[in-house]
Amino acid sequence: MEHVFIVALIIGGTALLSLPLGAWMKMAMDPAPGQMTGWTSLFGRIGGATEEQGWKRYLVTMLIFNAIMFTVTFTILGLQQYLPLNPDGMGPHDPTLVFNTAASFTTNTNLQHYSGEASMSYLSQLAGLMWLQFVSAATGIAALAALARGIAGRASLGNFMIDVQRASFLVLLPLALIVAMLMVLMGMPMTLQGSAVATTLEGVTQTIARGPVAAFLTIKQLGTNGGGFFGPNATHPLENPSFWTNGLAMIAIMLIPMACVWMFGGILGRMKHATVIFAVMALFILVKITGSVTFESAPTPAFAELPVSTDTGNLEGKELRFGATGGPLWAVLTTSTSNGSVGAMHDSLNPLTGLMPMAGMWLNATFGGVGVGMINMFLYIIVAVFVAGMMVGRTPEYLGHRIEAKEVRLAILALFSHAFLILGPTALFAATSLGQATVQDPGAHGFSEILYEFTSAAANNGSGFEGLGDGTWAWNIATGVVMLLGRYLPIILPLAIVGSLMAKRRAAESAGTLGVEDATFGTMLGLTVVIFGALTFLPAAALGPLAEHFSLP
Amino acid sequence: MAQHQNTSIFSAELIGPAIRDSFNKLDPRQLIRNPVMFTTASVALLATVLLVRSIISGGDIAFEAQIVFWLWLTVLFGNFAEALAEGRGKAQAASLRSTKAELKGKRVKGDTVKVVPASELRAGDIVLVETGDQIPADGEVVEGVASVNEAAITGESAPVVRESGGDRSAVTAGTRVISDWIKVRVTAEPGEGFLDRMISLVEGASRAKTPNEVALTVLLTGLTLIFLIAVSTLPAFAAYAGGSISIPILVALFVALIPTTISALLSAIGIAGMDRLIRFNVLAKSGRAVEAAGDIDTLLLDKTGTITLGDRQATDFLPLSGVREGELIEAARLSSLGDETPEGRSIVELAGAGETAPAGAEMVSFTAQTRVSGIDIGDRKIRKGAVDAILKLHDFDQGAVRQIRTLTEKIARTGGTPLAVADGTRLLGAIALKDIVKAGIKERFAELRRMGIRTVMITGDNPLTAAAIAAESGVDDFLAEATPEDKLELIRKEQSGGKLVAMCGDGTNDAPALAQSDVGVAMNTGTQAAREAGNMVDLDNNPTKLIEIVGIGKQLLMTRGALTTFSISNDVAKYFAILPAIFVALYPGLDALNVMGLSSPQSAILSAIIFNAVIIPLLVPLALRGVTYCPQSASRQLVRNLGIYGLGGLIVPFVGIKLIDLVVSGLGLA
């Protein structure tokens, strides 16, 4: 009962909170004429341009901006040993690691092949990484706002430079400030002083890493970034001091992705449609949570021979304060939303529990990353509308936009790229020493470790299954490239779809057109997500988590 | 055409040639048009090469050979479906072609008449067609009147009248004059006539993929690529697990997963949809037009003949006060002599016998623009026509105008159509015409409304009459006192609101509207201009058919969508058949995924690939006939089709594969 209560509280509570936030995001990102004019003109002056952009201009501006983000961070990380704000004297990084990390944070992935507290200067953490946690998230929100404007039938997609500032200053920053305050009140460190040195009861001298944790952590959760200040992420006691910070963090993980759906509906002026999408996403999340919490309530086989009580479920790799429910719940939330912060050791999850986070990243649209999760769902919507549209006896239309060969080609290309970016490199690394030499466990579990790493990179999630020696040049470069492609293709292609839709005459809606506001459409959308999103990965799942599960004694 | 209407889908005369054609269609140049089937054929070829290698080196040939056999059968079944769909059209084309080959024309040049083969006739030539002759080329009647039997084109044996001038001047090659003679100006160059177009249509030769078909092909090809990744990465995954998967098995898995079912049936569905229309005696000039028919939002229906029984009959003569009834009747009769419309004739009929038009009198015939007919006897100008058109002719006495307005309103309010009669500057009175609304039309409109289609009645009547009939028939809207320009304007307005509009028409003045509308159905009796402008021709000249045409268009798309859903849903069961079979050697525990309890790995793979092949011929009747279509709202339609083809697609293969497995293991095939 306690599990159900916690899950209901976190999911239900976040869903409720997401409603007002969604309304605010609609107003902040896409103000009606006369609203927020002061902010708009201010952002226009800072951004240097206010002109309305077509999809190509919008996209190019965004890509240039992201290229600058990458370059700045690459430079800071590469030169951190010469730069200030380095009280602990962190040394230089390997160049492939700098590439990987810059790519990781630019793409809102935050896959970490390093331990922050052991190798990053405060300048790297704050000016390099934390800055990217804001602007990469803002990029995603801006892209979604642009997409929604196009579908809503506006003449242009807006202006990227204005949008990215709106997302940063009107959405992310105020929210981060509130949550960070609460976190500090709950005992999270926030300091620019170097590590503390303490003498333990045994008389041993211990160095305790600390720093501006609260600021870093808050945006890591809100922006579906997930990159921890500390290597162990949210399992580190200073990054997650109590039951309450744990709960608040989980709410922060889900909040903006959920609100993005409402913002999408708000810009379209179709809240009922948004409700159906929200319900489909929520259903997938609930299935995954139910699965993971149930599978995790079974004891781990590792303890089978040991004289310990196992009636509390699998406690291996868990933060004992949060028990066997908190860990898997967090695992599902963080992977459903492309967040990637971890609240338990995913490597230690029971095999089928470990399948749930992977499934979340394969779909990558059951709320998904801020902005981009909804954009990914848009791809499934295009496919669902196409097939369902024919079944009602009409040329398929989505909200009056005719879906034809060009749109289908772009949507299927985006879905294909996701499968390709996960399965292709996994095959390469699984079949060669590039991956085989780096896995910690033999057999199916080791395969899961490789599969998970590329899944996480392609989905821009950033969580690690761990148990993988992923600090090699091969891993750094491969996951870096996968992250970049996995980030930008699913933004470029959907915006190209919208560009194509905008160029066509819009059809009128009637009782004969496919409704996108009822349970039937929701069912069709759900089926499409399962068949187009999940079935592709079934063979890989069979050889990883399923093989491991059925091999258990 | 009529003689082919009863040919059943599976008659022996069609199946034989279709089987032969399935092999001809293995030609890669033909296969490439369908990327999924081309892929299937390619991997079947790969498996065949490997089989040959196995035979030489000696391996487990029996199993491999069976896989190769079923892979090729999958391709052949797809070809067979297409060949069968084309077959019926080919038979029709053959009989049309024989008609065409025999055609000869009597070309008139000056005073000489010379018999030449039809292929030598050029546009602009004049030919003479006499009793018993076949009309050699499409054209317009320039002289004479004849009754023509058009059964060769329409299947309708009752002859129709063709005469010069007016809206009944178009004649079609291959039809036969059964009485009198006409001179025809040829309008079509050889090879571009109606008959030629029909031949290529029924044969499917000029069949280009429709936009929706192209989009679906893209989706299916994309899905094939996705499964190519899923399958081609498996050897690497297996290598990690310290095992390997043989290529024939990978090929089997790949072919089972890619959407072969819908791809195999795709072109058959399109051809069959076109064929349904042809057997319904409607010729669509392109597959695109058939699809557009399913998308129609607004139907413009001519009142006469579609909503009402057609010919309005004159029922009453209503003289103004101070006018003798006899005088009105006589004037009405005289002025209607030049009006060949059914209404005009009914007035003459109701007026009864009377004097014929005096010699030297000039008839003013009725046109859609003036909406007035009449007669000039010396200086006396008698006119009859639509009330406002008559009132515009002259500045009549105000009292009389008031009176005629009261009369016409009274007629209009009861759903009748008033006409006014004037003799020179004197208004005489009104004629009441009565429309009879067709039985059952109200229910049809309600049906259309549920499907989200708006119906607009087009009529030349005044607004009051139109409103009364609109209310009686349940049509959504009406356009009264419509001129061809109004019609065009209405279509443009609807289209700018994002709506697709369908209409039918027959006159030359309908041509612009027919061309502007998204689906324009021209009546076969109509003028050449109308037939050129529309994108469909109705051989039966029945405007009510517009409603069924929409249904046929919807059914075509629904069949495509339903079979796509079925095909894709099948993958779930196929995964559960093949994956455990492949992986059980690597991880014995994965036998737990063998939920169907298939007898052995080899039997499981074989059963899945057999199911994948035989489902194609089993679905051919559905593809050719189309899924059951009943008019209802989009959301009910979706619930129904998703339930049958989505859920069915999930369940059927589980049962089918299990049954095939029982047979396969029972026969000891694997």
Tab-separated table of C-alpha atoms in Angstrom, chain A residues 383 386-397 402-406 408-410 412 415-416 419-420 422-424 426-431 435-436 439 441-448 450-451 505-515 518 520-521 523-524 527 530-532 535-540 542-544 546-548 550-551, chain B residues 211-212 214-216 218-219 222-223 225-227 229-230 232-234 236-241 253 257 288 291-292 294-297 449-453 495-500 518 553-555 557-562 564-565 568-569 571-572 575-576 579 583 586-590 592-593 632-635 637-639 641-642 645-646 650:
chain	number	residue	atom	x	y	z
A	383	VAL	CA	2.492	7.793	-38.036
A	386	PHE	CA	-1.474	8.324	-41.147
A	387	VAL	CA	-2.609	4.761	-40.499
A	388	ALA	CA	-5.742	5.694	-38.551
A	389	GLY	CA	-6.635	8.374	-41.082
A	390	MET	CA	-6.852	5.814	-43.843
A	391	MET	CA	-9.020	3.622	-41.649
A	392	VAL	CA	-11.672	6.334	-41.466
A	393	GLY	CA	-11.675	6.524	-45.240
A	394	ARG	CA	-9.888	9.785	-45.868
A	395	THR	CA	-6.505	10.995	-46.933
A	396	PRO	CA	-4.830	11.249	-43.526
A	397	GLU	CA	-4.926	14.647	-41.843
A	402	ARG	CA	-2.616	16.619	-44.904
A	403	ILE	CA	-0.067	13.922	-44.135
A	404	GLU	CA	1.542	12.856	-47.375
A	405	ALA	CA	4.667	11.137	-48.584
A	406	LYS	CA	7.045	13.902	-47.515
A	408	VAL	CA	5.775	10.267	-43.603
A	409	ARG	CA	9.297	10.047	-45.013
A	410	LEU	CA	10.673	12.555	-42.497
A	412	ILE	CA	9.905	7.465	-40.347
A	415	LEU	CA	12.142	6.909	-35.886
A	416	PHE	CA	14.614	4.900	-37.935
A	419	ALA	CA	16.707	2.572	-33.709
A	420	PHE	CA	19.834	2.811	-35.824
A	422	ILE	CA	21.040	2.389	-30.544
A	423	LEU	CA	21.298	-0.957	-32.317
A	424	GLY	CA	24.086	-0.150	-34.782
A	426	THR	CA	25.607	-1.738	-29.805
A	427	ALA	CA	26.237	-4.389	-32.454
A	428	LEU	CA	29.675	-2.919	-33.169
A	429	PHE	CA	30.696	-2.801	-29.521
A	430	ALA	CA	29.136	-6.137	-28.576
A	431	ALA	CA	30.884	-7.996	-31.372
A	435	GLY	CA	32.803	-3.211	-25.882
A	436	GLN	CA	33.621	-6.742	-24.819
A	439	VAL	CA	32.020	-4.924	-19.560
A	441	ASP	CA	29.831	-8.816	-15.993
A	442	PRO	CA	29.725	-11.834	-18.277
A	443	GLY	CA	26.798	-12.971	-20.381
A	444	ALA	CA	23.496	-11.279	-20.905
A	445	HIS	CA	24.073	-8.762	-18.131
A	446	GLY	CA	27.209	-7.471	-19.810
A	447	PHE	CA	25.254	-7.134	-23.047
A	448	SER	CA	22.649	-5.088	-21.188
A	450	ILE	CA	26.505	-2.019	-23.587
A	451	LEU	CA	22.927	-1.781	-24.862
A	505	ARG	CA	-3.522	24.403	-47.838
A	506	ARG	CA	-5.154	23.395	-44.588
A	507	ALA	CA	-8.241	21.208	-44.705
A	508	ALA	CA	-11.383	21.855	-42.696
A	509	GLU	CA	-12.310	19.509	-39.864
A	510	SER	CA	-15.655	17.784	-39.635
A	511	ALA	CA	-17.340	14.687	-38.218
A	512	GLY	CA	-15.754	12.806	-41.100
A	513	THR	CA	-12.197	13.735	-40.218
A	514	LEU	CA	-10.138	11.781	-37.760
A	515	GLY	CA	-10.752	13.057	-34.238
A	518	ASP	CA	-10.948	10.866	-27.925
A	520	THR	CA	-9.946	5.798	-29.702
A	521	PHE	CA	-7.196	8.042	-30.957
A	523	THR	CA	-5.535	3.767	-28.204
A	524	MET	CA	-4.250	4.106	-31.750
A	527	LEU	CA	-0.460	0.985	-30.274
A	530	VAL	CA	4.383	0.047	-28.959
A	531	ILE	CA	4.671	-1.277	-32.508
A	532	PHE	CA	6.919	1.372	-34.050
A	535	LEU	CA	8.961	-3.917	-31.226
A	536	THR	CA	12.205	-2.953	-32.930
A	537	PHE	CA	14.064	-3.480	-29.703
A	538	LEU	CA	12.476	-6.765	-28.725
A	539	PRO	CA	15.336	-8.946	-30.071
A	540	ALA	CA	17.874	-6.858	-28.173
A	542	ALA	CA	15.475	-10.760	-25.435
A	543	LEU	CA	19.258	-11.135	-25.485
A	544	GLY	CA	19.778	-8.736	-22.584
A	546	LEU	CA	14.984	-11.229	-20.747
A	547	ALA	CA	17.778	-13.768	-21.267
A	548	GLU	CA	19.214	-12.826	-17.892
A	550	PHE	CA	15.034	-16.498	-17.598
A	551	SER	CA	18.516	-17.756	-16.776
B	211	PRO	CA	-0.339	10.333	-53.489
B	212	ASN	CA	-1.660	8.252	-50.617
B	214	VAL	CA	3.133	6.754	-52.475
B	215	ALA	CA	3.021	7.866	-48.841
B	216	LEU	CA	2.052	4.402	-47.661
B	218	VAL	CA	7.246	5.268	-47.982
B	219	LEU	CA	5.955	4.172	-44.581
B	222	GLY	CA	10.759	2.855	-43.735
B	223	LEU	CA	9.416	0.068	-41.585
B	225	LEU	CA	14.564	-0.378	-43.008
B	226	ILE	CA	13.854	-0.336	-39.281
B	227	PHE	CA	13.475	-4.106	-39.225
B	229	ILE	CA	18.495	-2.772	-38.533
B	230	ALA	CA	16.775	-4.915	-35.915
B	232	SER	CA	21.038	-7.303	-39.196
B	233	THR	CA	22.428	-6.447	-35.773
B	234	LEU	CA	21.442	-9.864	-34.406
B	236	ALA	CA	26.701	-9.321	-33.669
B	237	PHE	CA	24.528	-9.726	-30.574
B	238	ALA	CA	24.658	-13.488	-30.952
B	239	ALA	CA	28.425	-13.355	-31.365
B	240	TYR	CA	28.614	-11.611	-28.019
B	241	ALA	CA	26.617	-14.441	-26.485
B	253	LEU	CA	12.813	-13.521	-39.456
B	257	LEU	CA	8.664	-8.931	-39.780
B	288	ARG	CA	-6.193	10.350	-57.501
B	291	GLU	CA	-9.086	9.015	-53.391
B	292	ALA	CA	-10.233	12.604	-53.469
B	294	GLY	CA	-13.256	9.856	-50.055
B	295	ASP	CA	-12.112	13.241	-48.793
B	296	ILE	CA	-15.122	15.208	-49.948
B	297	ASP	CA	-16.467	17.660	-47.377
B	449	ARG	CA	-24.144	14.535	-42.147
B	450	ARG	CA	-22.986	11.867	-39.700
B	451	MET	CA	-20.029	11.254	-42.008
B	452	GLY	CA	-19.238	14.953	-41.776
B	453	ILE	CA	-20.286	15.760	-45.323
B	495	GLN	CA	-12.282	25.440	-51.070
B	496	SER	CA	-10.735	28.506	-49.509
B	497	GLY	CA	-12.164	27.258	-46.217
B	498	GLY	CA	-10.142	24.081	-46.690
B	499	LYS	CA	-12.968	21.961	-47.977
B	500	LEU	CA	-13.003	19.511	-50.836
B	518	ASP	CA	-12.102	18.495	-56.518
B	553	GLY	CA	-13.449	6.458	-52.352
B	554	LYS	CA	-13.687	6.013	-48.598
B	555	GLN	CA	-13.840	2.261	-48.892
B	557	LEU	CA	-8.699	4.169	-48.289
B	558	MET	CA	-10.241	2.181	-45.454
B	559	THR	CA	-9.227	-1.103	-47.061
B	560	ARG	CA	-5.676	0.179	-47.368
B	561	GLY	CA	-5.614	1.372	-43.750
B	562	ALA	CA	-7.243	-1.760	-42.359
B	564	THR	CA	-1.881	-2.002	-43.086
B	565	THR	CA	-2.982	-2.197	-39.466
B	568	ILE	CA	1.756	-4.503	-38.816
B	569	SER	CA	-0.083	-5.972	-35.815
B	571	ASP	CA	4.464	-8.745	-36.060
B	572	VAL	CA	3.800	-9.251	-32.372
B	575	TYR	CA	8.218	-12.189	-32.873
B	576	PHE	CA	6.922	-14.598	-30.264
B	579	LEU	CA	12.669	-15.038	-31.416
B	583	PHE	CA	17.711	-17.576	-29.221
B	586	LEU	CA	22.066	-19.152	-26.884
B	587	TYR	CA	20.020	-18.925	-23.705
B	588	PRO	CA	17.873	-22.019	-23.016
B	589	GLY	CA	15.799	-20.000	-20.541
B	590	LEU	CA	14.307	-17.985	-23.409
B	592	ALA	CA	9.783	-19.223	-21.745
B	593	LEU	CA	8.933	-16.748	-24.543
B	632	GLN	CA	-20.965	6.574	-40.029
B	633	SER	CA	-18.846	9.106	-38.219
B	634	ALA	CA	-15.058	8.923	-38.357
B	635	SER	CA	-14.672	7.964	-34.715
B	637	GLN	CA	-15.413	3.990	-38.190
B	638	LEU	CA	-12.061	3.961	-36.406
B	639	VAL	CA	-13.357	2.011	-33.407
B	641	ASN	CA	-11.748	-1.014	-37.960
B	642	LEU	CA	-9.292	-0.841	-35.098
B	645	TYR	CA	-8.160	-5.347	-38.023
B	646	GLY	CA	-5.996	-4.118	-35.144
B	650	LEU	CA	-2.822	-9.279	-32.960
